Coordinates of C-alpha atoms and ligand atoms in Angstrom, one line a residue:
M22 CA 17.5 19.2 -21.4
A23 CA 16.4 16.2 -19.4
S24 CA 20.0 15.1 -18.7
C25 CA 20.9 18.6 -17.5
K26 CA 18.0 18.6 -15.1
R27 CA 18.9 15.1 -14.0
L28 CA 22.4 16.2 -13.0
R29 CA 20.9 19.0 -11.0
H30 CA 18.6 16.6 -9.2
T31 CA 21.5 14.3 -8.4
L32 CA 23.4 17.1 -6.8
T33 CA 20.5 18.5 -4.8
M34 CA 20.7 17.8 -1.1
T35 CA 17.5 16.8 0.7
P36 CA 15.9 20.1 1.4
A37 CA 14.2 21.0 4.6
P38 CA 10.3 21.2 4.4
S39 CA 10.6 25.0 4.4
A40 CA 12.2 24.7 1.0
F41 CA 9.1 23.3 -0.5
G42 CA 8.1 25.2 -3.6
T43 CA 9.6 25.9 -7.0
D44 CA 13.1 25.0 -5.8
L45 CA 12.0 21.4 -6.0
R46 CA 10.9 21.6 -9.6
P47 CA 14.3 20.3 -10.9
L48 CA 13.5 17.0 -9.1
F49 CA 10.6 16.5 -11.5
V50 CA 10.5 15.8 -15.2
L51 CA 7.9 18.6 -15.7
E52 CA 8.9 20.9 -18.6
E53 CA 10.6 24.1 -17.6
G54 CA 8.6 27.3 -17.7
S55 CA 5.2 25.8 -17.1
V56 CA 2.9 26.3 -14.1
H57 CA 1.7 22.8 -13.2
L58 CA -1.4 23.1 -11.0
N59 CA -2.9 19.8 -12.1
H60 CA -1.0 17.2 -10.1
G61 CA -4.4 15.5 -9.2
S62 CA -5.1 14.3 -12.7
Y63 CA -2.1 12.1 -13.4
G64 CA 0.6 13.0 -10.8
A65 CA 4.1 14.1 -11.9
T66 CA 6.9 11.6 -11.4
P67 CA 10.3 12.6 -10.0
F68 CA 13.5 11.7 -12.0
A69 CA 14.6 9.4 -9.2
V70 CA 11.5 7.2 -9.6
L71 CA 11.8 7.0 -13.3
E72 CA 15.5 6.0 -13.0
A73 CA 14.5 3.2 -10.6
Q74 CA 11.8 2.1 -13.0
S75 CA 14.2 2.1 -15.9
A76 CA 16.6 0.0 -13.8
W77 CA 13.8 -2.5 -13.2
R78 CA 13.2 -2.7 -17.0
T79 CA 16.8 -3.3 -17.7
R80 CA 16.9 -6.0 -15.1
M81 CA 13.8 -7.6 -16.8
E82 CA 15.3 -7.5 -20.2
A83 CA 18.8 -8.8 -19.1
E84 CA 17.3 -12.2 -18.4
P85 CA 13.6 -12.1 -19.2
S86 CA 12.7 -15.7 -18.3
R87 CA 14.5 -15.6 -14.9
F88 CA 12.9 -12.3 -14.2
M89 CA 9.4 -13.2 -15.1
E90 CA 9.4 -16.6 -13.5
F91 CA 11.4 -16.0 -10.4
E92 CA 11.8 -12.3 -9.7
F93 CA 8.6 -10.6 -10.9
R94 CA 6.2 -11.8 -8.2
P95 CA 8.5 -11.4 -5.2
A96 CA 9.2 -7.9 -6.3
V97 CA 5.5 -7.1 -6.5
R98 CA 5.0 -8.6 -3.0
A99 CA 7.9 -6.6 -1.6
A100 CA 6.4 -3.4 -3.1
A101 CA 2.9 -4.2 -1.6
N102 CA 4.4 -4.9 1.8
R103 CA 6.4 -1.7 1.7
L104 CA 3.2 0.3 0.8
A105 CA 1.0 -1.4 3.4
P106 CA 2.0 0.8 6.5
Y107 CA 1.3 4.0 4.5
L108 CA -2.3 2.8 4.1
G109 CA -2.9 1.2 7.5
V110 CA -3.4 -2.3 6.1
D111 CA -1.6 -5.7 6.0
G112 CA 0.4 -6.3 2.8
D113 CA -1.3 -9.7 2.1
R114 CA -4.6 -7.9 1.6
L115 CA -3.1 -5.5 -0.9
A116 CA -3.0 -6.2 -4.7
L117 CA -1.1 -3.9 -7.0
V118 CA -3.0 -3.0 -10.1
E119 CA -2.5 -0.5 -12.9
N120 CA -5.3 1.9 -12.0
P121 CA -8.5 2.2 -10.1
T122 CA -10.6 1.5 -13.2
L123 CA -9.1 -2.0 -13.3
A124 CA -9.7 -2.4 -9.5
V125 CA -13.3 -1.4 -9.8
N126 CA -13.8 -3.8 -12.8
A127 CA -12.3 -6.7 -10.7
I128 CA -14.6 -5.9 -7.8
L129 CA -17.9 -5.5 -9.7
R130 CA -17.2 -8.4 -12.1
S131 CA -16.5 -10.7 -9.1
L132 CA -19.9 -10.0 -7.6
D133 CA -22.9 -12.4 -8.1
L134 CA -25.2 -9.5 -9.0
K135 CA -28.8 -10.4 -9.6
P136 CA -31.8 -8.6 -11.1
G137 CA -33.1 -6.1 -8.6
D138 CA -29.8 -5.6 -6.8
R139 CA -29.0 -1.9 -6.6
I140 CA -25.6 -0.2 -6.9
L141 CA -25.5 3.2 -5.3
I142 CA -23.4 5.9 -7.0
N143 CA -23.7 9.7 -7.0
D144 CA -23.7 12.4 -9.7
Q145 CA -20.0 13.0 -9.1
T146 CA -18.9 9.3 -9.4
Y147 CA -15.9 9.1 -11.7
G148 CA -17.0 8.5 -15.3
A149 CA -15.0 5.2 -15.7
V150 CA -16.5 3.9 -12.5
R151 CA -20.0 4.9 -13.5
N152 CA -19.5 3.1 -16.9
T153 CA -18.3 0.0 -15.2
V154 CA -21.4 0.0 -13.0
R155 CA -23.6 0.5 -16.1
F156 CA -21.8 -2.4 -17.8
V157 CA -22.3 -4.9 -15.0
C158 CA -25.9 -3.8 -14.5
S159 CA -26.6 -4.4 -18.2
M160 CA -25.1 -7.9 -17.9
T161 CA -26.8 -8.9 -14.7
G162 CA -30.1 -7.0 -14.5
A163 CA -28.9 -5.1 -11.4
E164 CA -29.9 -1.4 -11.3
I165 CA -28.1 1.9 -10.7
A166 CA -29.4 4.1 -7.9
E167 CA -27.9 7.7 -8.0
W168 CA -28.0 10.5 -5.5
T169 CA -26.9 14.1 -5.7
L170 CA -23.9 15.1 -3.8
P171 CA -24.4 18.8 -2.9
F172 CA -22.0 21.2 -4.5
P173 CA -20.9 23.8 -3.6
A174 CA -20.5 21.9 -0.4
E175 CA -21.3 23.3 3.0
S176 CA -20.0 20.6 5.4
P177 CA -19.2 16.9 5.6
E178 CA -22.4 16.5 7.6
Q179 CA -24.4 17.8 4.7
S180 CA -22.8 15.2 2.4
L181 CA -23.4 12.5 4.9
A182 CA -27.1 13.5 5.4
A183 CA -27.7 13.3 1.6
F184 CA -26.0 9.9 1.5
E185 CA -28.1 8.6 4.4
M186 CA -31.3 9.6 2.6
A187 CA -30.2 7.9 -0.5
L188 CA -29.3 4.7 1.4
A189 CA -32.8 4.6 3.0
D190 CA -34.4 5.2 -0.3
A191 CA -32.4 2.8 -2.5
K192 CA -31.5 0.0 0.0
P193 CA -28.5 -0.9 -2.2
R194 CA -26.5 -4.1 -2.3
V195 CA -23.3 -2.1 -3.0
A196 CA -22.5 1.5 -2.2
I197 CA -19.7 3.2 -4.0
I198 CA -18.2 6.2 -2.1
D199 CA -15.5 8.5 -3.3
H200 CA -12.9 9.4 -0.7
V201 CA -12.0 12.6 -2.7
T202 CA -14.3 13.4 -5.6
S203 CA -12.7 14.0 -9.0
A204 CA -14.5 16.9 -10.6
T205 CA -15.2 18.8 -7.3
A206 CA -12.2 17.8 -5.1
L207 CA -14.4 17.2 -2.0
V208 CA -12.9 15.2 0.8
L209 CA -15.9 13.1 2.0
P210 CA -16.5 11.7 5.5
V211 CA -15.9 8.1 4.3
K212 CA -15.7 6.6 7.8
A213 CA -19.2 7.8 8.7
M214 CA -20.5 7.0 5.2
S215 CA -19.1 3.5 5.4
A216 CA -20.7 2.9 8.8
A217 CA -24.1 4.3 7.5
A218 CA -23.9 2.0 4.4
R219 CA -23.1 -1.0 6.6
D220 CA -26.1 -0.2 8.8
H221 CA -28.2 -0.5 5.7
G222 CA -26.6 -3.9 4.9
A223 CA -24.7 -2.7 1.9
L224 CA -21.2 -3.8 0.8
V225 CA -19.0 -0.7 0.7
L226 CA -16.5 0.1 -2.1
I227 CA -14.4 3.2 -1.4
D228 CA -12.9 4.8 -4.5
G229 CA -9.9 6.6 -3.0
A230 CA -8.1 7.3 -6.2
H231 CA -6.8 10.7 -4.8
A232 CA -6.4 9.8 -1.2
P233 CA -3.0 8.0 -0.8
G234 CA -0.4 10.7 0.0
M235 CA -3.1 13.4 0.2
L236 CA -4.8 12.2 3.4
A237 CA -3.8 10.3 6.5
L238 CA -5.1 6.8 5.8
D239 CA -6.2 4.0 8.1
I240 CA -8.1 1.9 5.6
A241 CA -8.6 -1.1 7.9
A242 CA -10.4 1.1 10.3
L243 CA -13.0 2.3 7.8
D244 CA -14.9 -1.0 7.9
A245 CA -15.3 -1.0 4.1
D246 CA -15.2 -4.1 1.9
W247 CA -12.9 -2.8 -0.8
Y248 CA -10.7 0.3 -1.1
T249 CA -8.8 1.3 -4.3
G250 CA -6.3 4.1 -4.6
T251 CA -3.5 5.3 -6.8
C252 CA 0.2 5.6 -6.0
H253 CA 1.0 7.6 -9.2
K254 CA -1.0 10.6 -8.1
W255 CA 0.0 11.8 -4.7
L256 CA 2.7 9.2 -3.8
F257 CA 4.9 10.1 -6.8
A258 CA 5.0 6.6 -8.3
A259 CA 5.4 5.9 -12.0
K260 CA 2.2 5.8 -14.0
G261 CA 0.3 2.6 -13.8
C262 CA 0.7 2.1 -10.1
A263 CA -2.4 1.7 -8.0
F264 CA -3.7 -0.8 -5.4
L265 CA -6.8 -2.7 -4.4
W266 CA -7.4 -3.7 -0.7
A267 CA -10.0 -6.3 0.2
G268 CA -11.6 -7.0 3.6
D269 CA -12.7 -10.2 5.2
R270 CA -16.2 -10.3 3.9
V271 CA -15.1 -10.3 0.2
I272 CA -11.5 -11.3 -0.2
D273 CA -12.1 -15.0 -0.9
R274 CA -14.5 -14.2 -3.8
L275 CA -12.5 -11.4 -5.4
H276 CA -10.8 -12.1 -8.7
P277 CA -8.8 -9.9 -11.1
A278 CA -10.5 -8.5 -14.2
A279 CA -8.2 -10.8 -16.2
I280 CA -8.2 -14.4 -15.0
S281 CA -4.7 -15.9 -15.4
H282 CA -2.5 -18.7 -14.1
G283 CA -3.2 -17.9 -10.5
Y284 CA -6.9 -18.6 -10.6
G285 CA -8.1 -20.4 -7.5
G286 CA -4.8 -19.8 -5.7
G287 CA -6.1 -17.0 -3.5
F288 CA -6.0 -13.2 -3.6
C289 CA -2.2 -12.5 -3.9
E290 CA -1.6 -15.4 -6.2
E291 CA -4.4 -14.3 -8.6
F292 CA -3.6 -10.6 -8.6
D293 CA 0.2 -10.8 -8.6
W294 CA 0.3 -12.4 -12.1
V295 CA -2.3 -11.3 -14.6
G296 CA -0.3 -12.2 -17.7
T297 CA 3.0 -11.0 -19.1
R298 CA 3.3 -7.3 -18.6
D299 CA 5.7 -4.5 -17.7
G300 CA 5.4 -4.4 -13.9
S301 CA 8.2 -1.8 -13.5
A302 CA 5.8 0.9 -12.2
H303 CA 4.9 -1.5 -9.4
H304 CA 8.5 -2.7 -8.9
A305 CA 9.7 0.9 -8.6
L306 CA 7.1 1.8 -6.0
P307 CA 9.7 1.5 -3.1
A308 CA 11.7 4.2 -4.9
A309 CA 8.6 6.5 -4.9
L310 CA 8.1 5.8 -1.2
D311 CA 11.8 6.6 -0.6
F312 CA 11.2 9.9 -2.3
V313 CA 8.2 10.6 0.0
D314 CA 10.3 9.7 3.0
R315 CA 13.0 12.2 2.1
F316 CA 10.5 14.9 3.0
G317 CA 8.1 13.1 5.3
I318 CA 4.6 12.2 4.3
E319 CA 3.1 14.5 7.0
A320 CA 5.3 17.4 6.0
I321 CA 4.2 16.9 2.4
R322 CA 0.5 16.7 3.3
T323 CA 0.8 19.8 5.6
H324 CA 2.4 21.9 2.9
N325 CA 0.0 20.8 0.2
H326 CA -3.0 21.5 2.3
A327 CA -1.8 24.9 3.5
L328 CA -1.0 25.9 -0.1
A329 CA -4.3 24.6 -1.4
M330 CA -6.1 26.7 1.2
A331 CA -3.9 29.8 0.5
A332 CA -4.6 29.3 -3.2
G333 CA -8.3 29.0 -2.7
R334 CA -8.4 32.2 -0.6
R335 CA -6.2 34.1 -3.0
L336 CA -8.1 33.2 -6.1
A337 CA -11.5 33.8 -4.5
G338 CA -10.3 37.2 -3.4
A339 CA -8.9 38.1 -6.8
W340 CA -12.0 37.0 -8.6
G341 CA -14.5 38.2 -6.2
T342 CA -16.0 34.7 -5.9
E343 CA -15.8 31.9 -3.3
M344 CA -14.4 28.4 -2.8
G345 CA -16.5 25.4 -3.5
Q346 CA -16.0 23.7 -0.2
P347 CA -15.1 24.5 3.5
E348 CA -11.6 23.8 4.7
S349 CA -12.7 20.5 6.4
M350 CA -13.4 19.2 2.9
V351 CA -10.1 20.3 1.4
G352 CA -7.1 17.9 1.0
S353 CA -4.5 19.0 -1.6
M354 CA -7.0 20.3 -4.1
V355 CA -9.4 23.2 -4.0
M356 CA -12.3 24.4 -6.1
V357 CA -12.8 28.1 -6.8
R358 CA -15.6 29.6 -8.8
L359 CA -14.7 31.8 -11.8
P360 CA -16.4 35.2 -12.0
D361 CA -19.7 35.5 -13.8
G362 CA -19.5 36.1 -17.5
Y363 CA -17.1 33.2 -18.4
G364 CA -20.0 31.0 -19.6
S365 CA -20.7 27.4 -18.7
G366 CA -20.6 24.0 -20.1
F367 CA -18.0 21.4 -21.1
D368 CA -16.8 23.1 -24.3
T369 CA -16.4 26.5 -22.7
A370 CA -14.4 25.0 -19.8
R371 CA -12.2 23.0 -22.2
D372 CA -11.5 26.1 -24.4
L373 CA -10.5 28.2 -21.4
R374 CA -8.3 25.4 -20.1
L375 CA -6.6 25.1 -23.5
R376 CA -6.1 28.9 -23.7
L377 CA -4.5 29.0 -20.3
L378 CA -2.1 26.3 -21.4
Q379 CA -1.3 27.7 -24.8
E380 CA -1.1 31.4 -23.9
N381 CA 0.1 31.2 -20.3
A382 CA 1.7 27.8 -19.9
I383 CA -0.7 27.2 -17.0
Q384 CA -2.0 23.6 -16.5
T385 CA -5.1 23.5 -14.4
R386 CA -8.6 21.9 -14.6
I387 CA -11.5 24.1 -15.4
N388 CA -14.7 22.2 -14.7
P389 CA -18.3 23.2 -15.6
L390 CA -20.3 23.0 -12.4
A391 CA -23.4 24.5 -10.8
D392 CA -24.2 26.6 -14.0
G393 CA -20.8 28.2 -14.0
L394 CA -17.1 27.3 -14.2
Y395 CA -14.8 26.3 -11.4
A396 CA -11.0 26.0 -11.3
R397 CA -9.7 22.9 -9.6
I398 CA -6.2 23.7 -8.2
S399 CA -3.8 21.0 -7.2
S400 CA -1.1 21.8 -4.8
Q401 CA 2.1 19.8 -4.6
I402 CA 5.6 20.3 -3.1
Y403 CA 6.9 21.9 -6.3
N404 CA 4.2 24.6 -6.3
H405 CA 4.4 28.1 -4.9
I406 CA 1.8 30.8 -4.2
A407 CA 3.3 33.1 -6.9
E408 CA 2.0 30.5 -9.4
I409 CA -1.5 31.1 -8.1
D410 CA -1.2 34.8 -8.7
L411 CA -0.2 34.0 -12.3
L412 CA -3.4 32.0 -12.7
A413 CA -5.5 34.7 -11.0
D414 CA -4.2 37.3 -13.5
A415 CA -4.4 35.1 -16.5
V416 CA -8.0 34.3 -15.9
L417 CA -8.9 37.9 -15.3
A418 CA -7.1 38.9 -18.5
K419 CA -9.4 36.5 -20.5
R420 CA -12.6 38.0 -19.1
P421 CA -15.1 38.0 -22.0
N422 CA -15.7 41.6 -23.1
G423 CA -13.4 42.6 -20.3
Ligands
LIG509 C1 -12.3 9.5 -8.1 C2 -11.5 8.8 -9.2 N1 -11.8 7.5 -9.4 C3 -11.1 6.8 -10.3 C4 -10.2 7.3 -11.1 C5 -9.6 6.4 -12.1 O1 -8.5 6.6 -12.7 P1 -8.0 5.8 -13.9 O2 -8.7 6.3 -15.2 O3 -6.6 6.1 -14.0 O4 -8.3 4.4 -13.7 C6 -9.8 8.7 -10.9 C7 -8.8 9.3 -11.7 O5 -8.5 10.5 -11.6 C8 -10.6 9.4 -10.0 O6 -10.3 10.7 -9.8

């Protein structure tokens, strides 16, 4: 099956942006017959990128010592430099890491936190990030301060106002801000939030796990101290490809979570080698960016945003409900409330999600929020509005007592 799809992908000409939609599915490894509306969780990698990754692995195993000692690090640097312009940063401030969890661990473990220092998070901070904050606080005597990010969201200004109140209250040493929240898919006004945090004297960590490829990025202009994001979600890289950017105020005291041979050698030296590992997801990043460039990053973003909005309106109409955010807070994912009667809570959400997968071959997130359930729909270049109608009908057909 895979080799057959591979042949098709090889023969496919670069389509015009208007050809976005299910015609592009053969470029991806995704199993046939499924409706994949959950690109946001782990991405979906094209065949072309996996082939490039496999070529890097073969190159590594052909002469392991030469590769590890002479070729590994230059290839990491080349990939970081290639990525830099997509993010609006210089390559020498960019480290490639496996995932944002590792980046956040590096950041928080590098800080000289003291008893009484506060780290500001919110009720939607990603679970692994929250746990890392809990861990460093338990080790240092620092404290967690938490604010509530309004959801359903009315406007970016509403989120900013809630954040400003929390800053004034907590006076944190570090503020952690999501660029796009995970469970609620809200695009937050990070530039204004970063400025507000700086006004209160806080160091600013932006968790942009979802942002690269979804939003136009100019990270250097955000005046943050650290920014982490993934390439394996919305930039089509192989899994285990993420980055960490560091600004002037912190770069000299930032170390990887695993200290290795490069310790003391500076940011790139320390992060480019963290022990023997398979770096092929990083080495193949240029192939993922080639894939992006075939379509154009703006054309991809425009398609994904338009389809996310169309999906939000279509589902809200079919279900007689509403979206969880205004268009100004939508990137390539949208939240839509399920009709009343579907219950609430984590187990109910997971059961419905599993039924959609097993009975309808539809993969989407169902999240328990605001005393009900919300669907989180991801929109990518291989999706089409007809898939949204399938989801609308499948959910209605499962209406309890319906
Ligand atoms: C907001 C946010 N932060 C961090 C992460 C971390 O991801 P990982 O578990 O791959 O490190 C994710 C993953 O989806 C996320 O959505």
